[in-house]
PDB file of C-alpha atoms and ligand atoms in Angstrom:
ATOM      1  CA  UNK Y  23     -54.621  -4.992  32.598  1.00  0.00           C
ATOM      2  CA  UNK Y  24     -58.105  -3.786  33.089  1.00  0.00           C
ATOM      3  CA  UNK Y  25     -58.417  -2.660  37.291  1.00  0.00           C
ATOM      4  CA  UNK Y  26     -62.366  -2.039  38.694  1.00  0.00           C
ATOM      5  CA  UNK Y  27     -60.867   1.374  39.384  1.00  0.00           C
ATOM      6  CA  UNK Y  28     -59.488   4.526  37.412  1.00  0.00           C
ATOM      7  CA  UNK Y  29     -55.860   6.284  38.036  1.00  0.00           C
ATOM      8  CA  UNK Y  30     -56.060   9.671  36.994  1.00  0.00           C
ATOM      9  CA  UNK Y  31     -52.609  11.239  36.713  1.00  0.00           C
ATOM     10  CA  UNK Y  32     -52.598  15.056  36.805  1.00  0.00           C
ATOM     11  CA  UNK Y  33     -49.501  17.146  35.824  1.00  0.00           C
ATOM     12  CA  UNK Y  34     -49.069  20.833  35.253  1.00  0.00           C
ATOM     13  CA  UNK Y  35     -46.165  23.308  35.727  1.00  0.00           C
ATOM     14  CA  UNK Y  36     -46.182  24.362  39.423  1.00  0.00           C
ATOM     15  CA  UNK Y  37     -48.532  27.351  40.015  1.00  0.00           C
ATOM     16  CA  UNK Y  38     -51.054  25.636  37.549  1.00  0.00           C
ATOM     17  CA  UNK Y  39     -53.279  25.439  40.334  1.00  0.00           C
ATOM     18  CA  UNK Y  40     -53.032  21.750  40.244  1.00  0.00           C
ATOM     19  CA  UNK Y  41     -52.934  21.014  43.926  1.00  0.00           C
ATOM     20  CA  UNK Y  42     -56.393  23.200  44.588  1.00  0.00           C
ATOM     21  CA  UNK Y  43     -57.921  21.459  41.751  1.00  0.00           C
ATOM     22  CA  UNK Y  44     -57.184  17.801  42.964  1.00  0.00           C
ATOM     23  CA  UNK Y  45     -58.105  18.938  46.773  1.00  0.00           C
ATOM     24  CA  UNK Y  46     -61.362  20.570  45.143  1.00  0.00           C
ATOM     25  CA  UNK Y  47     -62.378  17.461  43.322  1.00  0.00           C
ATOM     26  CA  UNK Y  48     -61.814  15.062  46.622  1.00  0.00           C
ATOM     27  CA  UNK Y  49     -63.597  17.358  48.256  1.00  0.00           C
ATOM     28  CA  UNK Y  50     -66.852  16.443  46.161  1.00  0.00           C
ATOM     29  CA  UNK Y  51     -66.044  13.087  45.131  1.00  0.00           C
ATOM     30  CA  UNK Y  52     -65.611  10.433  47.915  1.00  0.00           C
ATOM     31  CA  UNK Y  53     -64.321   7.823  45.048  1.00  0.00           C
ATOM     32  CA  UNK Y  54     -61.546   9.271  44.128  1.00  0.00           C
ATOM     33  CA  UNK Y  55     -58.623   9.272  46.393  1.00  0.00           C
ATOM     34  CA  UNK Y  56     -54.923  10.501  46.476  1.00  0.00           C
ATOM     35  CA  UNK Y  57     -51.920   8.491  46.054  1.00  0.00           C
ATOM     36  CA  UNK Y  58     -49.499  10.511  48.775  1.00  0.00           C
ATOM     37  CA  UNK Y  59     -46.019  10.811  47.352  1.00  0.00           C
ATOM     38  CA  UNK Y  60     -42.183  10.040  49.079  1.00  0.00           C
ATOM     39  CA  UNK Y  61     -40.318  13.053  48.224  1.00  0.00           C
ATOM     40  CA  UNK Y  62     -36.473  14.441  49.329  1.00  0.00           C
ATOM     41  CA  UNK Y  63     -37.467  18.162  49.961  1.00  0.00           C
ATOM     42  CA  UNK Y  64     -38.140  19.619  53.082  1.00  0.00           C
ATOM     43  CA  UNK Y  65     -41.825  20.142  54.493  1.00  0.00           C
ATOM     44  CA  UNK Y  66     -43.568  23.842  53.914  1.00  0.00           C
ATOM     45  CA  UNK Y  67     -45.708  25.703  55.496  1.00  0.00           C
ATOM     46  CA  UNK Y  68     -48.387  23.911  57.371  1.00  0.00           C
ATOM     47  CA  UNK Y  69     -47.589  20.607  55.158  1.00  0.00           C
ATOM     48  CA  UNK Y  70     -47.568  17.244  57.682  1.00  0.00           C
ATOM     49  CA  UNK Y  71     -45.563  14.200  57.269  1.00  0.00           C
ATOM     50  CA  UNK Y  72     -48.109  11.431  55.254  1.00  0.00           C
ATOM     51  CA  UNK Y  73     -50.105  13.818  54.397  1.00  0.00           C
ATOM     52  CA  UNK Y  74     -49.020  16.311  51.320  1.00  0.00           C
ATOM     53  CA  UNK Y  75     -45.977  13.652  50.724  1.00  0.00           C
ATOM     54  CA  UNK Y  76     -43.834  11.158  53.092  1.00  0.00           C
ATOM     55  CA  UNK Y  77     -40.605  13.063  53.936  1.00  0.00           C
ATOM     56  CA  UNK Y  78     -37.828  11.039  53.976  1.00  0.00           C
ATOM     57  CA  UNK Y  79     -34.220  11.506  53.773  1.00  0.00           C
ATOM     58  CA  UNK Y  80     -31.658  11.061  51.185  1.00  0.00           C
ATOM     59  CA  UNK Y  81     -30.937   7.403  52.341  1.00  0.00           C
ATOM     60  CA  UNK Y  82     -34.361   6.292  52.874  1.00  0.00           C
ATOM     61  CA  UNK Y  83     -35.218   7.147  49.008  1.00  0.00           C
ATOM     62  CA  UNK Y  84     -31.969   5.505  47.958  1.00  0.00           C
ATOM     63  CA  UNK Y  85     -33.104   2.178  49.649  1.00  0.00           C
ATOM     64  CA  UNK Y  86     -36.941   2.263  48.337  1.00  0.00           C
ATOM     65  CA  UNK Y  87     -35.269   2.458  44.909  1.00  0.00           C
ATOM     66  CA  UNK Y  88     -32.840  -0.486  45.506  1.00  0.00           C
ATOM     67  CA  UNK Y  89     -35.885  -2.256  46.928  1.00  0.00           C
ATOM     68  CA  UNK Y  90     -38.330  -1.437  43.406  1.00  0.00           C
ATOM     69  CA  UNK Y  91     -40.907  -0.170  46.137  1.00  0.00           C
ATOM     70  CA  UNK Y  92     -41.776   2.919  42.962  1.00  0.00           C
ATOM     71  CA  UNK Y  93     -43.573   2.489  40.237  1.00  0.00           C
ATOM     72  CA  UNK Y  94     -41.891   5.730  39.065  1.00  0.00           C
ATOM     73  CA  UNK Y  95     -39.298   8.561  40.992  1.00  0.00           C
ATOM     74  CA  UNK Y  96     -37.680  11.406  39.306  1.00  0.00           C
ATOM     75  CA  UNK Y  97     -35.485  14.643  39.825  1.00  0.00           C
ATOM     76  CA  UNK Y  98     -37.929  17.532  39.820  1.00  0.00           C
ATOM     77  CA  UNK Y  99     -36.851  20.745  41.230  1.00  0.00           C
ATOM     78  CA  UNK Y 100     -33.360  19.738  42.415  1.00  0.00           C
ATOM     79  CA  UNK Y 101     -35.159  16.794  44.952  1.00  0.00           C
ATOM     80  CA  UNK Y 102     -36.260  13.478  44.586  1.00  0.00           C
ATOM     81  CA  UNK Y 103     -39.838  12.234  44.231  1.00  0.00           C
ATOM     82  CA  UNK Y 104     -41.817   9.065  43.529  1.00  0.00           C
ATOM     83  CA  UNK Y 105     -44.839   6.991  43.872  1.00  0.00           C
ATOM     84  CA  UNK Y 106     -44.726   3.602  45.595  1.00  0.00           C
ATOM     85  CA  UNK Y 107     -46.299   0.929  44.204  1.00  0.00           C
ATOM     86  CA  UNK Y 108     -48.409  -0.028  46.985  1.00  0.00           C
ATOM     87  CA  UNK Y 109     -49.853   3.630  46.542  1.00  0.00           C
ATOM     88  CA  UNK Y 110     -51.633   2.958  43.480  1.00  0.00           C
ATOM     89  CA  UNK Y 111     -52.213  -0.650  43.193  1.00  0.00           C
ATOM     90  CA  UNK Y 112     -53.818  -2.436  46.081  1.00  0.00           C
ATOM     91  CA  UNK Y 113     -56.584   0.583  45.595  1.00  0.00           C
ATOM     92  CA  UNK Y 114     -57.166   0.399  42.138  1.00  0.00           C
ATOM     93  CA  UNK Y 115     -57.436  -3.674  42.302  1.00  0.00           C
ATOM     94  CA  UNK Y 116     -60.500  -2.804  44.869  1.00  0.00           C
ATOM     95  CA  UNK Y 117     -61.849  -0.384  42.538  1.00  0.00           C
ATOM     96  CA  UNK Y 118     -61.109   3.063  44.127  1.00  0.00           C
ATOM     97  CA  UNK Y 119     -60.415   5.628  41.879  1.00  0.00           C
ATOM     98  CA  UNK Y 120     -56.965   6.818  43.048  1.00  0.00           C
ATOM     99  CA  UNK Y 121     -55.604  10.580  41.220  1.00  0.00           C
ATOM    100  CA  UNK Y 122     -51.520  11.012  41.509  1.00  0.00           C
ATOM    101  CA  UNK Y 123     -50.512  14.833  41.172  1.00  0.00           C
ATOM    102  CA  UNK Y 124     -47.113  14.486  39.853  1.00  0.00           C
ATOM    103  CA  UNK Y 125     -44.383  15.984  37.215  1.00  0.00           C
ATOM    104  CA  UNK Y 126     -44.864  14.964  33.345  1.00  0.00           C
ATOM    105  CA  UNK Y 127     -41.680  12.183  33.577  1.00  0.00           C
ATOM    106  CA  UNK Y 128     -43.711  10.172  36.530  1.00  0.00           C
ATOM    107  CA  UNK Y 129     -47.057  10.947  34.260  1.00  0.00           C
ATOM    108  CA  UNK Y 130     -45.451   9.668  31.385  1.00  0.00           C
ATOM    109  CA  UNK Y 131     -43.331   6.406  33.328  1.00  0.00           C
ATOM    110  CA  UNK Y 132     -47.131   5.613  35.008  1.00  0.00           C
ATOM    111  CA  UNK Y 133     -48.749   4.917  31.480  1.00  0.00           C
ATOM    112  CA  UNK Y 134     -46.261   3.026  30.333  1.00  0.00           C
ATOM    113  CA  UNK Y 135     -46.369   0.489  33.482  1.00  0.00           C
ATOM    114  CA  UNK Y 136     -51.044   0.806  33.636  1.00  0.00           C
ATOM    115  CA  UNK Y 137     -51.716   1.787  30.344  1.00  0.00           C
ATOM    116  CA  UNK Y 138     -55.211   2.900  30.977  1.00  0.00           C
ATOM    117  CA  UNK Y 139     -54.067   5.641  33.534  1.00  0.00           C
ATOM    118  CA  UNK Y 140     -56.057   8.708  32.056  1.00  0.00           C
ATOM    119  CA  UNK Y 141     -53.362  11.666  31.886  1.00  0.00           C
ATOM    120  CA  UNK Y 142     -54.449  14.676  32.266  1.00  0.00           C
ATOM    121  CA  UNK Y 143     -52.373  18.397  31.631  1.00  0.00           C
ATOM    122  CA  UNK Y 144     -53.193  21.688  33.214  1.00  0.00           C
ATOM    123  CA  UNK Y 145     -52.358  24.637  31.846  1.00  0.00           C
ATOM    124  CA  UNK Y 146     -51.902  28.437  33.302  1.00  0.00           C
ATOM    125  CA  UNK Y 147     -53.661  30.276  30.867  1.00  0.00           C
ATOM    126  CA  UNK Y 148     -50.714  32.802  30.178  1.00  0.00           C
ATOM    127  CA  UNK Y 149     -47.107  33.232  31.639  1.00  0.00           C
ATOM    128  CA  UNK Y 150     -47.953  36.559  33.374  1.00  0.00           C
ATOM    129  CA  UNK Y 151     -50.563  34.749  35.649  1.00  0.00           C
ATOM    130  CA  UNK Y 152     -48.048  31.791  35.802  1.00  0.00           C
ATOM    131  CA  UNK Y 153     -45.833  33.794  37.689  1.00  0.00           C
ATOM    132  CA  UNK Y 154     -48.054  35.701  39.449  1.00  0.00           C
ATOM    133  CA  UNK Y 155     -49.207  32.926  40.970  1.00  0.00           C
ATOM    134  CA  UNK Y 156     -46.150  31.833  42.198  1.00  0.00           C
ATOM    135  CA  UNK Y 157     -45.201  35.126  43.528  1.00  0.00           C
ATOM    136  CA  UNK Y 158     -48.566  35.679  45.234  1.00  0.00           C
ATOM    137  CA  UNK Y 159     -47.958  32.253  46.769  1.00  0.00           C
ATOM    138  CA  UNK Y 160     -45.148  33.296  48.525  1.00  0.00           C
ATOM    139  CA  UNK Y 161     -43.763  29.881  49.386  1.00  0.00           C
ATOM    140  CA  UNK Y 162     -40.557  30.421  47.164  1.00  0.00           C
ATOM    141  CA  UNK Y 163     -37.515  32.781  47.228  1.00  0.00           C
ATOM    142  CA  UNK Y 164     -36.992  35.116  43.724  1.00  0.00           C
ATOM    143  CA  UNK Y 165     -34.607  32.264  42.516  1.00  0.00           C
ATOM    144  CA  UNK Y 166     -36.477  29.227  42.773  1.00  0.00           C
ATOM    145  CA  UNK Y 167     -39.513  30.926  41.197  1.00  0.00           C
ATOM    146  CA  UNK Y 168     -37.141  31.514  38.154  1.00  0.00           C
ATOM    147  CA  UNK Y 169     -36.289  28.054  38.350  1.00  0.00           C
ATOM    148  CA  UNK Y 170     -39.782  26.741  38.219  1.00  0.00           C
ATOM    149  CA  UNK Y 171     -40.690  29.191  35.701  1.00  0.00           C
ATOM    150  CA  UNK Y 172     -37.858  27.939  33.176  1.00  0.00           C
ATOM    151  CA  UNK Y 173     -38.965  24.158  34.493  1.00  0.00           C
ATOM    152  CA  UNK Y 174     -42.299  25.079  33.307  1.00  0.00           C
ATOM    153  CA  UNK Y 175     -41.298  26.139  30.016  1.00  0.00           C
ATOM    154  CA  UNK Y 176     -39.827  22.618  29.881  1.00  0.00           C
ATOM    155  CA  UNK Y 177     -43.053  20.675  31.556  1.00  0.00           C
ATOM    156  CA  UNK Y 178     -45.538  22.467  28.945  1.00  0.00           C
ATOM    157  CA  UNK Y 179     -43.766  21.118  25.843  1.00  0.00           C
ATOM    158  CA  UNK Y 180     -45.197  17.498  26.986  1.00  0.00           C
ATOM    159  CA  UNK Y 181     -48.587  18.538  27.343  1.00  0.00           C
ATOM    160  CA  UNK Y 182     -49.117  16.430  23.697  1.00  0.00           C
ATOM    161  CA  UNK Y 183     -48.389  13.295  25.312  1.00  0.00           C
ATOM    162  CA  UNK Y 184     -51.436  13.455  27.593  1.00  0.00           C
ATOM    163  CA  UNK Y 185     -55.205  12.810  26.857  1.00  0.00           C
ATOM    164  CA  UNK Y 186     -56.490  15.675  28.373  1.00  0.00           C
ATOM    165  CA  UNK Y 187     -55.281  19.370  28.417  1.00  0.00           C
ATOM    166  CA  UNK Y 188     -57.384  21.800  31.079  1.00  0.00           C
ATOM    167  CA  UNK Y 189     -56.568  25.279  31.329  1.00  0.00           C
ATOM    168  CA  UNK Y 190     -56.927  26.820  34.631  1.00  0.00           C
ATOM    169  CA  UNK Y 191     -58.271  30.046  33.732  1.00  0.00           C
ATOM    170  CA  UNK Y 192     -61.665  29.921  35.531  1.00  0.00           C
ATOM    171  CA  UNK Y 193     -61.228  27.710  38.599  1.00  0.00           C
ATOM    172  CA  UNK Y 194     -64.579  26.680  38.916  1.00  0.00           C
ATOM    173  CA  UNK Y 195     -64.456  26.262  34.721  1.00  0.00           C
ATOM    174  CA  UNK Y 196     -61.759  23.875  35.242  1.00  0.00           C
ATOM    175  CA  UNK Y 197     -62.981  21.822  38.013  1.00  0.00           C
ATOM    176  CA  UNK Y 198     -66.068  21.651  36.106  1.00  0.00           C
ATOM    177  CA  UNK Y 199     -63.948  20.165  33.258  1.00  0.00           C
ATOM    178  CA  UNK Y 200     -61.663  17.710  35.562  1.00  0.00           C
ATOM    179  CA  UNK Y 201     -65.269  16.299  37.043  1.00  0.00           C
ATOM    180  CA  UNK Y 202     -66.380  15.579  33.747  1.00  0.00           C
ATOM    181  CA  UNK Y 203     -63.031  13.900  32.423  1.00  0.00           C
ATOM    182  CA  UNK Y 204     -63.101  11.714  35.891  1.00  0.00           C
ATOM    183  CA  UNK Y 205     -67.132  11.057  35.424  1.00  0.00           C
ATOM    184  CA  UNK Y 206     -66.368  10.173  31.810  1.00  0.00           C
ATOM    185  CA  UNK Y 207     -64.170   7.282  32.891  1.00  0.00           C
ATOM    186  CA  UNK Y 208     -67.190   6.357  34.634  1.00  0.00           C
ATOM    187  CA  UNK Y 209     -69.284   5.760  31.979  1.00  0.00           C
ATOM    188  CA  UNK Y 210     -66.947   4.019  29.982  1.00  0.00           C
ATOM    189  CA  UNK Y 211     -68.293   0.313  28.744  1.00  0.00           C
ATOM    190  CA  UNK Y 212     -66.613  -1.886  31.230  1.00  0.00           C
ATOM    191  CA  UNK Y 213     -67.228   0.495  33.646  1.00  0.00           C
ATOM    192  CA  UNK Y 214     -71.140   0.249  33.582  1.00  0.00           C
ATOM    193  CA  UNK Y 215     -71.348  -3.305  33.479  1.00  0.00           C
ATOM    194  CA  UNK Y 216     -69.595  -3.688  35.924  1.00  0.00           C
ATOM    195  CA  UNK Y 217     -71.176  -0.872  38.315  1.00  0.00           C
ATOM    196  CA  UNK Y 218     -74.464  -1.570  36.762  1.00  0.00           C
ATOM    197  CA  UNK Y 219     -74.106  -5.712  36.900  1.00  0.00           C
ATOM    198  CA  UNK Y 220     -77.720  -6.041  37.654  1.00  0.00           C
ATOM    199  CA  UNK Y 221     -79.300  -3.517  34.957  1.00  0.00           C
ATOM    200  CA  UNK Y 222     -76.777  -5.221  32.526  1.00  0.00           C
ATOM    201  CA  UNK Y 223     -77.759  -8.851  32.880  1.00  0.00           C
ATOM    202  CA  UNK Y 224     -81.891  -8.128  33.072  1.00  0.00           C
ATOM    203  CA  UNK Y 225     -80.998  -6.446  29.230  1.00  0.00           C
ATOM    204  CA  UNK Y 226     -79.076  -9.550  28.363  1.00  0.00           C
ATOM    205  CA  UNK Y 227     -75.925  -7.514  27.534  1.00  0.00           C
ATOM    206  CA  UNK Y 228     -72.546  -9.270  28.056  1.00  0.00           C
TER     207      UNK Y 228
HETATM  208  P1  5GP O  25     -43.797  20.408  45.106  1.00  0.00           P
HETATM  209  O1  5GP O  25     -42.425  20.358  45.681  1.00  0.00           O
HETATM  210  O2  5GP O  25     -44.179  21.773  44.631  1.00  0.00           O
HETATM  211  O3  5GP O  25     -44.821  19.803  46.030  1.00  0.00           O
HETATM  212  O4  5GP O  25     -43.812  19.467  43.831  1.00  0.00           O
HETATM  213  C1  5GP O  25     -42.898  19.662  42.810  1.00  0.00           C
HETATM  214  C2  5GP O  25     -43.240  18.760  41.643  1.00  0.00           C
HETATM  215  O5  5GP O  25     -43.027  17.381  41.955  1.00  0.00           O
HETATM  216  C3  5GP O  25     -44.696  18.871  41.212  1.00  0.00           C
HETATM  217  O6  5GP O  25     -44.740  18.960  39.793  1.00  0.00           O
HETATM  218  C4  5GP O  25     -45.256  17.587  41.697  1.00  0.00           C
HETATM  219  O7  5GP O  25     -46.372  17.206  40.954  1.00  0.00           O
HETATM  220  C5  5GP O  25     -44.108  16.630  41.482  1.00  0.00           C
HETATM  221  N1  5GP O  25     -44.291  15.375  42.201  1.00  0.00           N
HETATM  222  C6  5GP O  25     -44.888  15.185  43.407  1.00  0.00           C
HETATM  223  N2  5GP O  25     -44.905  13.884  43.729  1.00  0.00           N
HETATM  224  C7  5GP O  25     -44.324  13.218  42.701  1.00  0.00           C
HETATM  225  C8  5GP O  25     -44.057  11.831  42.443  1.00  0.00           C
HETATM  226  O8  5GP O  25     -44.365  10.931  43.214  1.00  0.00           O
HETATM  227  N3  5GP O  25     -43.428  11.547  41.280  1.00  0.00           N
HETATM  228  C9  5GP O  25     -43.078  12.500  40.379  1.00  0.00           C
HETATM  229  N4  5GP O  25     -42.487  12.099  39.251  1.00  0.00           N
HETATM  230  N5  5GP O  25     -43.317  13.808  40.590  1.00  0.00           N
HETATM  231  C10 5GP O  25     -43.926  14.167  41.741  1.00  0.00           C
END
């Protein structure tokens, strides 16, 4: 089905810089908005309830799955996360632009249910600044860095199944490349006619 507005699904191994990228790109760009995720882990940091994610517990995950309320949950990381429907779709049927930042099994389970979601990988550009990253981030103990590291090794053999591969080597390079694939969309046929109704019908163009 064809919405008014985009879904933009971004995956990357963690420490991809994914998160700053997405933030970045709301930050200029009013139209696109995020679809916040229910997870199982615990908060970090400065991270606030409905907000980064909903935090819910064991049994309140098990009942939005009995209930269908996801479009698509998975395991990632030892924890449970997923996107409700009512995330995605109410927006999209109004024609926001709506981005999800999730793992490469939701990416891949989202295009299968709206097949024009526009996936979109992002690389580290090497495994030294991968872990770097991670380490400089100092969110995670020695051990679940290693685990993310040998999920990531995982994570990058999908990047084939998506339409658009950015490497975050440069970040202004790469939000320069994540505006254009969003901006693209944009432009797209039934996109302009329908943002551009009035230019379309004085050119006789249906
Ligand atoms: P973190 O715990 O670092 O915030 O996220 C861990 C991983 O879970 C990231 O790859 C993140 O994109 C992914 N993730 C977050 N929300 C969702 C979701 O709703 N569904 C899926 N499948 N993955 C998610």
């Amino acid at each position: 089905m064809d919405y008014p507005g985009n879904l933009f699904v971004v995956a990357a191994p963690s420490g991809a810089g994914k998160s700053s990228l997405v933030k970045a790109l709301m930050e200029l760009d009013s139209r696109v908005q995020p679809s916040v995720s229910h997870t199982t882990r615990a908060p970090r940091g400065q991270e606030k309830h409905g907000r980064e994610y909903f935090f819910v517990s064991q049994q309140e995950f098990d009942g939005m799955v009995l209930a269908e309320a996801f479009v698509e949950w998975a395991h990632v990381h030892g924890q449970r996360y997923g996107t409700s429907k009512k995330a995605i779709e109410d927006r999209i049927v109004q024609g926001a632009d709506v981005i999800l930042e999730i793992d490469f099994q939701g990416a891949l389970q989202i295009k299968k249910v709206f097949a024009n979601a526009v996936l979109i990988f992002i690389l580290p550009p090497s495994w030294e600044e991968l872990r770097s990253r991670l380490e400089r981030r100092g969110e995670d103990s020695a051990e679940v860095i290693e685990l993310r590291l040998r999920n990531a090794a995982l994570e990058m053999a999908q990047a084939r199944e998506f339409d658009f591969v950015i490497i975050n080597e440069l970040f202004e390079r790469a939000l320069f490349d994540l505006k254009a694939i969003v901006h693209a969309q944009r432009l797209k046929f039934a996109a302009q006619r329908r943002a551009r109704a009035d230019t379309f019908q004085a050119l006789n163009i249906t």
